XYZ file of C-alpha atoms in Angstrom:
185
model
C -118.444 81.054 42.275
C -115.677 82.502 44.658
C -112.931 80.280 46.454
C -114.598 80.749 49.545
C -117.932 79.644 48.392
C -116.151 76.480 46.344
C -114.255 75.502 49.817
C -117.580 75.792 51.815
C -119.251 73.451 49.119
C -116.430 70.798 49.246
C -116.861 70.764 53.263
C -120.714 70.718 52.668
C -120.864 68.014 50.159
C -116.884 66.522 49.645
C -115.030 67.308 46.555
C -116.487 64.269 44.350
C -120.130 65.284 45.030
C -119.274 68.965 44.387
C -118.119 68.234 41.017
C -121.040 65.858 40.365
C -123.055 68.636 40.744
C -121.442 71.719 39.278
C -119.456 70.091 36.735
C -121.215 71.282 33.958
C -121.193 74.903 35.125
C -117.473 74.949 37.162
C -115.339 77.844 36.429
C -111.947 78.565 38.198
C -112.244 81.783 40.102
C -108.254 82.043 39.798
C -108.296 81.693 35.842
C -106.459 84.528 35.199
C -103.557 84.072 37.879
C -103.560 80.462 36.012
C -102.572 82.014 33.089
C -100.234 84.161 34.326
C -98.590 81.523 36.044
C -98.227 79.338 32.936
C -96.606 82.234 31.139
C -94.099 82.937 33.648
C -93.372 79.183 34.532
C -93.497 77.849 31.283
C -91.172 80.747 29.667
C -88.094 78.058 28.724
C -90.158 75.136 27.708
C -90.709 74.870 24.182
C -93.937 74.835 22.593
C -93.587 73.009 19.001
C -94.141 69.494 18.823
C -95.088 68.925 22.388
C -98.044 67.066 23.050
C -99.606 68.534 26.636
C -102.343 66.883 28.949
C -104.425 69.323 30.995
C -105.290 66.711 33.976
C -108.556 67.173 35.774
C -108.930 70.126 33.061
C -112.138 71.859 34.415
C -113.975 74.164 32.231
C -110.506 74.315 30.427
C -108.758 77.628 31.816
C -105.156 75.940 31.356
C -106.204 74.660 28.204
C -107.054 78.129 26.805
C -104.174 80.117 28.561
C -101.873 77.688 26.655
C -103.520 78.134 23.442
C -102.939 81.640 24.150
C -99.257 81.589 24.637
C -98.853 79.346 21.586
C -99.250 75.531 22.306
C -101.201 73.536 20.162
C -101.462 69.731 20.801
C -103.566 69.995 24.159
C -105.486 67.256 25.401
C -108.034 67.208 28.556
C -108.809 64.876 31.141
C -111.683 65.151 33.895
C -114.333 62.945 34.971
C -116.529 65.860 35.774
C -116.536 68.667 33.641
C -116.444 67.528 29.961
C -119.659 69.690 29.324
C -117.966 72.720 30.822
C -114.408 71.841 28.806
C -116.230 71.095 25.340
C -118.514 74.191 25.972
C -114.947 76.714 26.280
C -112.601 74.817 24.472
C -114.221 72.927 21.497
C -112.677 69.896 22.678
C -113.873 66.509 23.990
C -112.517 65.988 27.613
C -111.551 62.188 28.111
C -113.358 61.131 31.326
C -110.672 59.208 33.694
C -110.796 59.220 37.584
C -107.447 59.478 39.488
C -108.105 56.143 40.171
C -108.361 54.941 36.835
C -104.837 57.065 35.947
C -103.217 55.425 39.407
C -104.412 51.965 37.690
C -102.524 52.571 34.271
C -105.057 53.776 31.891
C -103.055 55.956 30.503
C -99.905 53.446 30.177
C -98.181 53.826 26.783
C -99.002 57.441 26.347
C -96.383 60.065 25.745
C -96.658 64.011 26.762
C -94.023 66.720 26.837
C -95.894 68.635 29.420
C -98.813 67.514 32.378
C -100.397 70.583 33.943
C -102.498 69.870 36.667
C -104.382 72.881 38.022
C -106.111 73.099 41.142
C -106.388 69.394 41.847
C -103.996 67.702 43.124
C -103.838 68.910 46.510
C -107.413 67.251 46.388
C -105.749 63.591 46.091
C -105.933 61.246 49.255
C -102.382 61.840 50.456
C -102.205 58.184 50.918
C -103.053 57.628 46.998
C -100.836 60.683 45.516
C -97.405 58.538 45.424
C -99.215 56.178 42.960
C -100.880 58.605 40.838
C -98.131 60.872 40.357
C -95.306 57.888 39.767
C -97.955 56.632 37.078
C -97.327 60.167 35.600
C -94.142 60.188 35.553
C -93.815 57.287 33.255
C -95.916 59.306 30.417
C -95.082 62.597 30.940
C -91.408 64.797 30.883
C -93.117 67.437 33.075
C -95.267 68.040 35.533
C -96.726 71.305 36.546
C -98.667 71.465 39.629
C -100.695 74.433 40.274
C -102.054 74.984 43.504
C -104.081 77.023 46.099
C -101.935 75.549 49.121
C -97.873 74.333 49.722
C -99.893 71.007 49.209
C -99.190 68.687 47.360
C -95.695 68.164 48.219
C -94.277 65.321 45.871
C -91.379 63.479 46.880
C -88.813 62.523 44.506
C -89.153 59.010 45.300
C -92.049 59.072 43.090
C -90.612 59.517 39.844
C -89.969 63.657 39.691
C -87.300 65.969 40.466
C -88.581 69.673 41.356
C -86.713 72.302 38.925
C -88.863 75.366 39.782
C -90.964 76.646 41.922
C -92.608 80.327 42.753
C -96.147 81.513 43.847
C -98.001 84.833 42.331
C -100.838 85.810 44.993
C -101.213 83.058 46.539
C -101.150 80.588 43.581
C -98.335 78.421 44.270
C -96.293 76.499 40.872
C -93.912 73.948 40.844
C -92.301 72.356 37.650
C -91.182 68.874 38.153
C -88.999 66.821 35.413
C -89.760 62.983 35.255
C -86.942 60.674 36.494
C -87.917 57.913 33.904
C -87.967 60.052 30.940
C -85.191 61.895 31.615
C -83.658 62.270 27.878
C -85.261 66.371 28.051
C -83.152 69.156 29.207
C -84.725 71.846 31.087
């Protein structure tokens, strides 16, 4: 499914209905660019011993690209695409929704890196602060990959922007948690 047809499906059915219908076969049409963005944006981030969360993992585009780059300890979460993720990565993804993460379902976990690709721009603006604030307590770094300038994460929400670039309309932002600031970028 192309980017245009996904956007049309969002407009026709809404985001949640689209993923309920298409989740088992979903593929991000920007997969190659996602891999390039990860390679460029994480070049200085250590790979060994770093636990990674692939948030809104889709069919595993981020997980597969990170594996190729030498990352090993990767977990996926997505309420709609577990079948597609399992089929491509051989791993089971947890089915938590953003609303559950906002409510603290991941509290107590620790990740050196959280990657959210092509999903945070779909979160309602009123819900975004609580969601990313919760993530700032469980992750040292947050990489947001998006086809838009959105979302813009305010520093009051627990993150400090340390790097940003755009590769052929695919934007990447890397943040450090202000709550888990024992790391040096």
